[in-house]
Amino acid sequence: MDATLVQILEACNLAKALEAELATLQNHPHYLLSSCERVVEAFHKAIESMRSLYPSPLAASAGLLYGGGEGSSRGGSRMQEVNILDTRALEGADNPFFGRGPEETTALGLPQLGLEIQMPGAMAPAAAATAELAGAPGYTGGPQTEVRPFRGRRAEAEGPPRQPRIPAGSPRRVRAVRTGNSVHPPDDGYTWRKYGQKNILGSRYPRSYFRCTHRNFYGCEAKKRVQLLDDDPYTYEVTYCGTHTCLTSTTPLLVPPLPLPTTIITTIATTTTATGPTVPFTSGGPSMGNPEGPTAASLAEAMMITGQAPPLSTSIQLGSWLTRGLEGGSSHSGPSHAQGGGGSRDAEWPVADLADAMFNSGSSGSSMDAIFPSTRQDNQNN
DNA sequence: AGTATTTGACCTGT
DNA sequence: ACAGGTCAAATACT
């Protein structure tokens, strides 16, 4: 473990150095790129080290929980329980990776300048990503290639007026991940349900629309849009709209609202090892179709890439010792920070969050209603 | 049976 | 009128 810590600290130092030089190097993209690559490589070594120490316990447990589901994009209800729980496991006052909005800084306090880090040996997932987003053949979760009769909605002359649209944020960038043949943005700790897809004028790739899975039960109006960039099929643009109001039924808000509106651009990440590309961390949303559980390696990868702690319970262990090494590093704003509202609950969150994860899973609407009828917001207008 | 995704229609802002 | 955003029936999947 000491070697791992040393490796992580080295990576952090590299990142700090890069941060310090950003202002002067912003006009030297090649140097910036190489610096970024050094940071990534250092973290990657740490990942490999952690992987050997933590042989992906979540992946194993996830396999049990998820019951396989290879290639399926469905069955997200059970997965999201894990995601919610694990997301909370990562936050807290001692977790340096929570505490700042992804739109403000990277994991190490680096300002997000739109840097795109290409991992060495990255395969070309553009086709798969495009196919997935577009629902083209090859998208494992997408049926419906044949022409079918009308499926849209008929005229709805009467009915409640729509809610006003939530303004979107400005574009931002984070890493994407590749799982097998599919490419998707990294998990942001929330569970999303896809509700639409549109071809956007002037864009090669369609834009997908997601809303919070808990919308129907907690009136959570958080939404996000996901779209591949035209000029870089390795990069996703993720735009967040609205605030998460879910996860508040039985305990205080554990996953604070995303600083919104926010747009994140996600770059496809591929790690390479002696055994070939490895599986990045899970995309939690059922729409993302990741049948595999997250790994300790992907945890660190996600941290360094997105600046957001991924929803992994391994962080229960990793969080404290990572923090020790990072003490004195980049600042974060404490309990009132955007992503770490649960700081005062450090001692009790595992049990409380387990319950909350169970009851907030949204896996069964009817049962949720029966259990917590009073907690359900009388929402939905439609 | 329950839930998620797909996708054409419809709504809304410009 | 147009483009983007949303709805909701049909469908797929577990």
Short mmCIF file of C-alpha atoms (C1' of nucleotides) in Angstrom, two decimals:
data_model
loop_
_atom_site.label_atom_id
_atom_site.label_comp_id
_atom_site.label_asym_id
_atom_site.label_seq_id
_atom_site.Cartn_x
_atom_site.Cartn_y
_atom_site.Cartn_z
CA MET A 1 0.00 0.00 0.00
CA ASP A 2 2.84 2.37 0.71
CA ALA A 3 3.98 2.08 -2.85
CA THR A 4 0.50 2.88 -4.01
CA LEU A 5 0.34 5.93 -1.81
CA VAL A 6 3.66 7.10 -3.10
CA GLN A 7 2.44 6.64 -6.63
CA ILE A 8 -0.74 8.56 -5.98
CA LEU A 9 1.13 11.34 -4.27
CA GLU A 10 3.47 11.56 -7.18
CA ALA A 11 0.54 11.83 -9.51
CA CYS A 12 -1.01 14.49 -7.34
CA ASN A 13 2.20 16.43 -7.31
CA LEU A 14 2.36 16.28 -11.04
CA ALA A 15 -1.16 17.54 -11.22
CA LYS A 16 -0.38 20.34 -8.81
CA ALA A 17 2.60 21.30 -10.85
CA LEU A 18 0.47 21.35 -13.91
CA GLU A 19 -2.08 23.49 -12.16
CA ALA A 20 0.58 25.94 -11.12
CA GLU A 21 1.83 26.21 -14.65
CA LEU A 22 -1.50 26.41 -16.33
CA ALA A 23 -1.56 30.15 -16.56
CA THR A 24 1.78 30.33 -18.26
CA LEU A 25 1.37 27.25 -20.38
CA GLN A 26 -2.06 27.85 -21.73
CA ASN A 27 -0.52 29.01 -24.97
CA HIS A 28 1.63 25.92 -25.25
CA PRO A 29 -0.86 23.18 -26.00
CA HIS A 30 1.75 20.59 -26.81
CA TYR A 31 3.47 21.03 -23.52
CA LEU A 32 0.13 21.02 -21.77
CA LEU A 33 -0.77 17.83 -23.50
CA SER A 34 2.40 16.10 -22.50
CA SER A 35 1.98 17.34 -18.96
CA CYS A 36 -1.51 15.99 -18.85
CA GLU A 37 -0.32 12.72 -20.19
CA ARG A 38 2.27 12.49 -17.47
CA VAL A 39 -0.40 13.09 -14.87
CA VAL A 40 -2.62 10.48 -16.39
CA GLU A 41 0.18 8.00 -16.61
CA ALA A 42 1.08 8.53 -12.99
CA PHE A 43 -2.50 8.00 -11.92
CA HIS A 44 -2.70 5.02 -14.15
CA LYS A 45 0.20 3.43 -12.37
CA ALA A 46 -1.57 4.07 -9.11
CA ILE A 47 -4.65 2.50 -10.55
CA GLU A 48 -2.77 -0.62 -11.45
CA SER A 49 -1.30 -0.73 -8.02
CA MET A 50 -4.69 -0.33 -6.40
CA ARG A 51 -6.13 -2.92 -8.67
CA SER A 52 -3.66 -5.43 -7.39
CA LEU A 53 -4.49 -4.50 -3.82
CA TYR A 54 -8.20 -4.24 -4.32
CA PRO A 55 -9.23 -6.88 -6.80
CA SER A 56 -12.41 -5.18 -7.69
CA PRO A 57 -14.64 -6.21 -4.83
CA LEU A 58 -17.45 -4.19 -6.25
CA ALA A 59 -17.25 -5.88 -9.55
CA ALA A 60 -17.77 -9.17 -7.83
CA SER A 61 -20.58 -7.95 -5.68
CA ALA A 62 -22.06 -6.12 -8.58
CA GLY A 63 -22.08 -9.29 -10.52
CA LEU A 64 -24.12 -10.88 -7.81
CA LEU A 65 -26.42 -7.96 -7.51
CA TYR A 66 -26.91 -7.38 -11.14
CA GLY A 67 -27.12 -10.97 -12.08
CA GLY A 68 -24.99 -10.58 -15.12
CA GLY A 69 -26.99 -8.83 -17.77
CA GLU A 70 -24.18 -8.72 -20.25
CA GLY A 71 -24.88 -6.28 -22.95
CA SER A 72 -28.10 -5.15 -21.48
CA SER A 73 -28.97 -1.61 -20.83
CA ARG A 74 -31.92 -2.50 -18.75
CA GLY A 75 -32.41 -3.66 -15.24
CA GLY A 76 -31.20 -0.43 -13.81
CA SER A 77 -33.34 -0.54 -10.75
CA ARG A 78 -31.04 -2.73 -8.78
CA MET A 79 -27.99 -1.05 -10.09
CA GLN A 80 -29.10 2.31 -8.99
CA GLU A 81 -29.38 1.16 -5.41
CA VAL A 82 -25.72 0.46 -5.48
CA ASN A 83 -24.96 3.69 -7.20
CA ILE A 84 -26.82 5.80 -4.73
CA LEU A 85 -25.23 4.09 -1.84
CA ASP A 86 -21.80 4.23 -3.29
CA THR A 87 -22.08 7.83 -4.24
CA ARG A 88 -22.68 8.74 -0.68
CA ALA A 89 -19.88 6.56 0.41
CA LEU A 90 -17.55 8.80 -1.46
CA GLU A 91 -18.69 12.08 -0.18
CA GLY A 92 -17.92 13.51 3.16
CA ALA A 93 -15.65 16.03 4.67
CA ASP A 94 -12.59 13.91 4.33
CA ASN A 95 -13.03 13.18 0.70
CA PRO A 96 -11.01 15.56 -1.33
CA PHE A 97 -12.85 14.70 -4.47
CA PHE A 98 -16.10 16.01 -3.24
CA GLY A 99 -16.51 19.55 -2.37
CA ARG A 100 -16.44 21.35 -5.62
CA GLY A 101 -18.64 21.45 -8.55
CA PRO A 102 -17.43 19.68 -11.61
CA GLU A 103 -17.90 22.80 -13.56
CA GLU A 104 -15.45 24.64 -11.44
CA THR A 105 -12.46 22.47 -11.02
CA THR A 106 -11.06 19.10 -11.72
CA ALA A 107 -10.33 16.52 -9.13
CA LEU A 108 -7.27 18.28 -7.94
CA GLY A 109 -8.56 21.75 -8.09
CA LEU A 110 -7.41 22.27 -11.61
CA PRO A 111 -9.59 24.70 -13.45
CA GLN A 112 -11.47 23.04 -16.20
CA LEU A 113 -10.02 24.46 -19.34
CA GLY A 114 -11.40 21.99 -21.72
CA LEU A 115 -8.27 19.92 -21.84
CA GLU A 116 -8.76 16.62 -23.48
CA ILE A 117 -6.47 13.84 -22.49
CA GLN A 118 -6.14 11.02 -24.92
CA MET A 119 -5.14 7.86 -23.24
CA PRO A 120 -2.43 5.99 -25.08
CA GLY A 121 -3.69 3.11 -27.03
CA ALA A 122 -7.22 4.34 -27.03
CA MET A 123 -9.30 2.51 -29.50
CA ALA A 124 -11.72 4.26 -31.75
CA PRO A 125 -15.05 3.97 -30.07
CA ALA A 126 -16.67 6.64 -32.10
CA ALA A 127 -18.67 4.25 -34.17
CA ALA A 128 -19.94 2.40 -31.17
CA ALA A 129 -20.70 5.60 -29.38
CA THR A 130 -22.51 6.95 -32.32
CA ALA A 131 -24.42 3.78 -32.76
CA GLU A 132 -25.38 3.77 -29.14
CA LEU A 133 -26.53 7.31 -29.11
CA ALA A 134 -28.32 6.98 -32.36
CA GLY A 135 -29.90 3.70 -31.56
CA ALA A 136 -28.28 2.27 -34.64
CA PRO A 137 -27.73 -1.44 -35.18
CA GLY A 138 -25.06 -2.52 -32.85
CA TYR A 139 -26.46 -0.65 -29.93
CA THR A 140 -27.03 -3.50 -27.55
CA GLY A 141 -29.82 -1.85 -25.72
CA GLY A 142 -31.68 -0.66 -28.70
CA PRO A 143 -34.15 -2.74 -30.57
CA GLN A 144 -36.58 -1.37 -33.03
CA THR A 145 -34.86 -1.32 -36.32
CA GLU A 146 -37.93 -2.20 -38.28
CA VAL A 147 -40.56 0.25 -39.34
CA ARG A 148 -43.45 0.26 -36.98
CA PRO A 149 -46.78 1.98 -36.86
CA PHE A 150 -47.41 5.22 -35.12
CA ARG A 151 -45.88 5.43 -31.68
CA GLY A 152 -45.97 9.06 -30.88
CA ARG A 153 -48.57 10.75 -28.86
CA ARG A 154 -51.88 11.79 -30.29
CA ALA A 155 -53.26 15.20 -29.99
CA GLU A 156 -53.61 16.25 -26.40
CA ALA A 157 -55.95 19.11 -26.74
CA GLU A 158 -56.70 19.25 -23.05
CA GLY A 159 -54.24 18.67 -20.35
CA PRO A 160 -52.06 20.63 -18.03
CA PRO A 161 -49.67 23.08 -19.59
CA ARG A 162 -46.07 22.05 -19.71
CA GLN A 163 -43.68 23.32 -17.18
CA PRO A 164 -41.34 25.97 -18.43
CA ARG A 165 -38.07 24.65 -19.68
CA ILE A 166 -35.16 24.69 -17.36
CA PRO A 167 -32.34 26.78 -18.72
CA ALA A 168 -29.27 24.84 -19.61
CA GLY A 169 -25.73 25.61 -18.74
CA SER A 170 -22.73 26.23 -20.86
CA PRO A 171 -20.61 23.43 -22.28
CA ARG A 172 -18.06 21.71 -20.09
CA ARG A 173 -15.78 18.73 -20.46
CA VAL A 174 -15.10 15.58 -18.52
CA ARG A 175 -13.96 12.14 -19.47
CA ALA A 176 -16.10 9.48 -21.00
CA VAL A 177 -15.59 5.81 -20.49
CA ARG A 178 -15.62 2.82 -22.72
CA THR A 179 -17.08 -0.49 -21.67
CA GLY A 180 -16.54 -3.20 -24.18
CA ASN A 181 -18.02 -1.90 -27.35
CA SER A 182 -20.11 0.76 -25.79
CA VAL A 183 -19.05 4.25 -24.92
CA HIS A 184 -20.80 6.43 -22.46
CA PRO A 185 -20.22 9.36 -20.19
CA PRO A 186 -18.97 8.54 -16.73
CA ASP A 187 -21.41 8.02 -13.97
CA ASP A 188 -22.25 11.21 -12.15
CA GLY A 189 -23.71 9.48 -9.14
CA TYR A 190 -27.29 9.91 -10.15
CA THR A 191 -29.59 7.63 -12.01
CA TRP A 192 -31.13 8.87 -15.21
CA ARG A 193 -33.90 7.82 -17.48
CA LYS A 194 -33.80 8.63 -21.12
CA TYR A 195 -36.85 10.43 -22.36
CA GLY A 196 -35.91 11.68 -25.75
CA GLN A 197 -33.44 11.97 -28.54
CA LYS A 198 -33.16 14.57 -31.23
CA ASN A 199 -31.04 15.21 -34.21
CA ILE A 200 -29.65 18.66 -33.77
CA LEU A 201 -29.21 20.92 -36.71
CA GLY A 202 -25.59 21.11 -37.70
CA SER A 203 -24.57 18.27 -35.44
CA ARG A 204 -23.49 14.91 -36.70
CA TYR A 205 -24.64 13.09 -33.63
CA PRO A 206 -28.04 13.09 -32.00
CA ARG A 207 -28.63 14.61 -28.62
CA SER A 208 -30.09 12.41 -25.92
CA TYR A 209 -32.25 13.72 -23.13
CA PHE A 210 -32.28 12.25 -19.65
CA ARG A 211 -34.15 13.05 -16.51
CA CYS A 212 -33.72 11.87 -12.97
CA THR A 213 -35.13 8.43 -12.35
CA HIS A 214 -36.74 9.71 -9.16
CA ARG A 215 -38.75 12.33 -10.93
CA ASN A 216 -42.01 10.54 -10.46
CA PHE A 217 -41.58 9.96 -6.76
CA TYR A 218 -39.76 12.98 -5.49
CA GLY A 219 -40.48 15.50 -8.13
CA CYS A 220 -36.82 15.68 -8.93
CA GLU A 221 -36.57 17.90 -11.97
CA ALA A 222 -32.92 17.34 -12.67
CA LYS A 223 -32.20 16.66 -16.30
CA LYS A 224 -29.25 16.29 -18.53
CA ARG A 225 -28.48 16.28 -22.21
CA VAL A 226 -25.78 14.15 -23.71
CA GLN A 227 -24.27 14.58 -27.12
CA LEU A 228 -21.11 13.65 -28.92
CA LEU A 229 -19.12 16.55 -30.20
CA ASP A 230 -18.93 16.93 -33.91
CA ASP A 231 -15.25 17.63 -34.05
CA ASP A 232 -14.29 15.01 -31.53
CA PRO A 233 -16.24 11.79 -31.36
CA TYR A 234 -14.20 10.93 -28.29
CA THR A 235 -15.83 13.69 -26.40
CA TYR A 236 -19.27 13.97 -24.93
CA GLU A 237 -20.99 17.16 -24.06
CA VAL A 238 -23.15 16.72 -21.03
CA THR A 239 -25.43 19.53 -20.01
CA TYR A 240 -27.12 19.44 -16.65
CA CYS A 241 -30.37 21.27 -16.08
CA GLY A 242 -32.25 21.66 -12.88
CA THR A 243 -31.49 20.54 -9.37
CA HIS A 244 -31.72 17.13 -7.83
CA THR A 245 -34.36 17.13 -5.15
CA CYS A 246 -34.47 13.40 -4.79
CA LEU A 247 -32.75 11.41 -2.06
CA THR A 248 -34.41 13.48 0.60
CA SER A 249 -37.13 11.23 1.76
CA THR A 250 -35.65 9.59 4.82
CA THR A 251 -32.47 11.45 5.45
CA PRO A 252 -31.12 14.87 4.76
CA LEU A 253 -29.95 15.51 1.30
CA LEU A 254 -26.93 13.34 1.01
CA VAL A 255 -26.00 14.01 -2.53
CA PRO A 256 -26.22 17.72 -2.85
CA PRO A 257 -27.60 19.20 -5.97
CA LEU A 258 -25.26 19.59 -8.81
CA PRO A 259 -24.21 23.14 -9.18
CA LEU A 260 -26.48 23.97 -11.97
CA PRO A 261 -26.94 24.60 -14.68
CA THR A 262 -23.84 22.87 -15.76
CA THR A 263 -22.56 21.34 -18.91
CA ILE A 264 -19.81 18.82 -18.94
CA ILE A 265 -18.03 17.58 -21.97
CA THR A 266 -16.94 14.05 -21.58
CA THR A 267 -13.97 12.59 -23.35
CA ILE A 268 -13.82 8.91 -23.97
CA ALA A 269 -11.20 7.30 -21.81
CA THR A 270 -9.52 4.05 -22.43
CA THR A 271 -6.95 2.56 -20.19
CA THR A 272 -4.36 0.25 -21.46
CA THR A 273 -2.53 -2.38 -19.56
CA ALA A 274 -0.40 -5.32 -20.34
CA THR A 275 -3.54 -7.31 -20.69
CA GLY A 276 -5.23 -4.79 -22.84
CA PRO A 277 -7.82 -2.16 -22.29
CA THR A 278 -9.53 -2.28 -18.98
CA VAL A 279 -13.03 -1.56 -17.99
CA PRO A 280 -13.61 1.91 -16.82
CA PHE A 281 -15.92 2.73 -14.03
CA THR A 282 -19.54 2.13 -14.37
CA SER A 283 -22.03 4.41 -15.79
CA GLY A 284 -24.68 4.15 -13.21
CA GLY A 285 -27.62 5.22 -15.21
CA PRO A 286 -29.63 2.43 -16.63
CA SER A 287 -29.58 4.22 -19.85
CA MET A 288 -25.89 3.87 -20.07
CA GLY A 289 -26.01 0.17 -20.22
CA ASN A 290 -23.04 -0.80 -18.21
CA PRO A 291 -23.59 -4.33 -17.08
CA GLU A 292 -20.46 -4.47 -15.04
CA GLY A 293 -19.68 -3.19 -11.66
CA PRO A 294 -17.19 -0.47 -10.99
CA THR A 295 -13.63 -1.23 -10.15
CA ALA A 296 -11.18 0.30 -7.80
CA ALA A 297 -9.11 1.26 -10.77
CA SER A 298 -11.94 3.07 -12.35
CA LEU A 299 -12.51 4.89 -9.13
CA ALA A 300 -9.17 6.58 -9.28
CA GLU A 301 -9.52 7.06 -12.95
CA ALA A 302 -12.80 8.78 -12.51
CA MET A 303 -11.43 10.94 -9.79
CA MET A 304 -8.58 12.16 -11.82
CA ILE A 305 -10.58 12.59 -14.93
CA THR A 306 -13.85 14.07 -13.94
CA GLY A 307 -13.23 15.70 -10.65
CA GLN A 308 -16.24 13.91 -9.34
CA ALA A 309 -16.01 10.94 -7.12
CA PRO A 310 -17.66 8.02 -8.79
CA PRO A 311 -20.17 6.00 -6.89
CA LEU A 312 -18.01 3.27 -5.56
CA SER A 313 -18.17 1.78 -2.14
CA THR A 314 -14.48 1.07 -2.34
CA SER A 315 -14.12 4.67 -1.50
CA ILE A 316 -15.12 3.87 2.03
CA GLN A 317 -11.66 2.49 2.34
CA LEU A 318 -9.90 4.60 -0.18
CA GLY A 319 -11.30 7.90 0.88
CA SER A 320 -9.45 8.26 4.14
CA TRP A 321 -6.03 7.27 3.03
CA LEU A 322 -6.29 9.20 -0.15
CA THR A 323 -7.13 12.23 1.88
CA ARG A 324 -4.13 11.87 4.09
CA GLY A 325 -1.89 12.09 1.15
CA LEU A 326 -3.70 15.06 -0.21
CA GLU A 327 -3.77 17.11 2.90
CA GLY A 328 -2.45 20.51 2.23
CA GLY A 329 -3.27 20.16 -1.37
CA SER A 330 -5.80 22.06 -3.29
CA SER A 331 -8.37 23.69 -1.20
CA HIS A 332 -11.97 22.88 -0.96
CA SER A 333 -14.57 24.76 0.80
CA GLY A 334 -15.65 22.50 3.57
CA PRO A 335 -19.06 21.35 4.65
CA SER A 336 -20.88 23.99 2.72
CA HIS A 337 -19.30 23.02 -0.51
CA ALA A 338 -21.36 22.13 -3.43
CA GLN A 339 -20.87 18.41 -3.39
CA GLY A 340 -20.16 17.57 0.19
CA GLY A 341 -23.21 18.51 2.14
CA GLY A 342 -23.07 15.38 4.21
CA GLY A 343 -19.93 16.31 6.01
CA SER A 344 -21.53 16.37 9.39
CA ARG A 345 -22.81 12.88 8.98
CA ASP A 346 -19.51 11.17 8.63
CA ALA A 347 -20.06 8.82 11.46
CA GLU A 348 -23.50 7.58 10.68
CA TRP A 349 -23.86 7.67 6.98
CA PRO A 350 -23.20 4.04 6.15
CA VAL A 351 -26.30 2.73 7.83
CA ALA A 352 -28.47 5.67 7.07
CA ASP A 353 -27.38 5.71 3.52
CA LEU A 354 -27.94 2.05 3.11
CA ALA A 355 -31.51 2.55 4.14
CA ASP A 356 -31.81 5.57 2.02
CA ALA A 357 -30.36 3.83 -0.93
CA MET A 358 -32.82 1.04 -0.48
CA PHE A 359 -35.78 3.27 -0.13
CA ASN A 360 -34.76 5.72 -2.75
CA SER A 361 -33.92 3.19 -5.31
CA GLY A 362 -37.07 3.74 -7.22
CA SER A 363 -36.97 0.14 -8.21
CA SER A 364 -40.58 -0.28 -7.43
CA GLY A 365 -42.85 2.62 -7.62
CA SER A 366 -45.77 0.98 -5.98
CA SER A 367 -43.79 -0.27 -3.05
CA MET A 368 -42.20 3.08 -2.58
CA ASP A 369 -45.56 4.65 -2.47
CA ALA A 370 -46.74 2.18 0.07
CA ILE A 371 -43.75 2.62 2.31
CA PHE A 372 -43.39 6.37 2.24
CA PRO A 373 -46.62 7.85 1.02
CA SER A 374 -45.98 11.01 2.97
CA THR A 375 -42.55 11.55 1.59
CA ARG A 376 -43.62 11.50 -1.94
CA GLN A 377 -44.03 14.92 -3.21
CA ASP A 378 -47.33 15.60 -4.62
CA ASN A 379 -45.70 16.39 -7.81
CA GLN A 380 -46.35 15.83 -11.20
CA ASN A 381 -48.64 17.74 -12.90
CA ASN A 382 -48.63 15.12 -15.60
"C1'" DA B 1 -45.86 -7.35 -14.42
"C1'" DG B 2 -42.92 -3.71 -14.02
"C1'" DT B 3 -39.58 -0.73 -15.95
"C1'" DA B 4 -36.58 1.39 -19.49
"C1'" DT B 5 -35.93 2.73 -24.23
"C1'" DT B 6 -37.30 4.19 -28.73
"C1'" DT B 7 -39.21 7.51 -31.63
"C1'" DG B 8 -42.81 10.28 -34.07
"C1'" DA B 9 -45.81 13.85 -32.66
"C1'" DC B 10 -46.53 17.83 -30.24
"C1'" DC B 11 -45.21 22.06 -27.65
"C1'" DT B 12 -42.58 26.23 -26.99
"C1'" DG B 13 -39.31 29.85 -27.70
"C1'" DT B 14 -37.04 32.63 -31.08
"C1'" DA C 1 -41.39 28.81 -39.73
"C1'" DC C 2 -37.97 26.52 -37.59
"C1'" DA C 3 -35.28 24.13 -34.15
"C1'" DG C 4 -34.94 22.32 -29.79
"C1'" DG C 5 -37.25 20.14 -25.94
"C1'" DT C 6 -40.79 17.05 -24.19
"C1'" DC C 7 -44.51 13.72 -24.26
"C1'" DA C 8 -46.25 9.25 -24.42
"C1'" DA C 9 -47.56 4.88 -27.01
"C1'" DA C 10 -45.24 0.99 -28.57
"C1'" DT C 11 -41.86 -2.07 -27.67
"C1'" DA C 12 -38.02 -4.56 -25.44
"C1'" DC C 13 -36.18 -6.42 -21.56
"C1'" DT C 14 -35.88 -8.45 -16.88
#
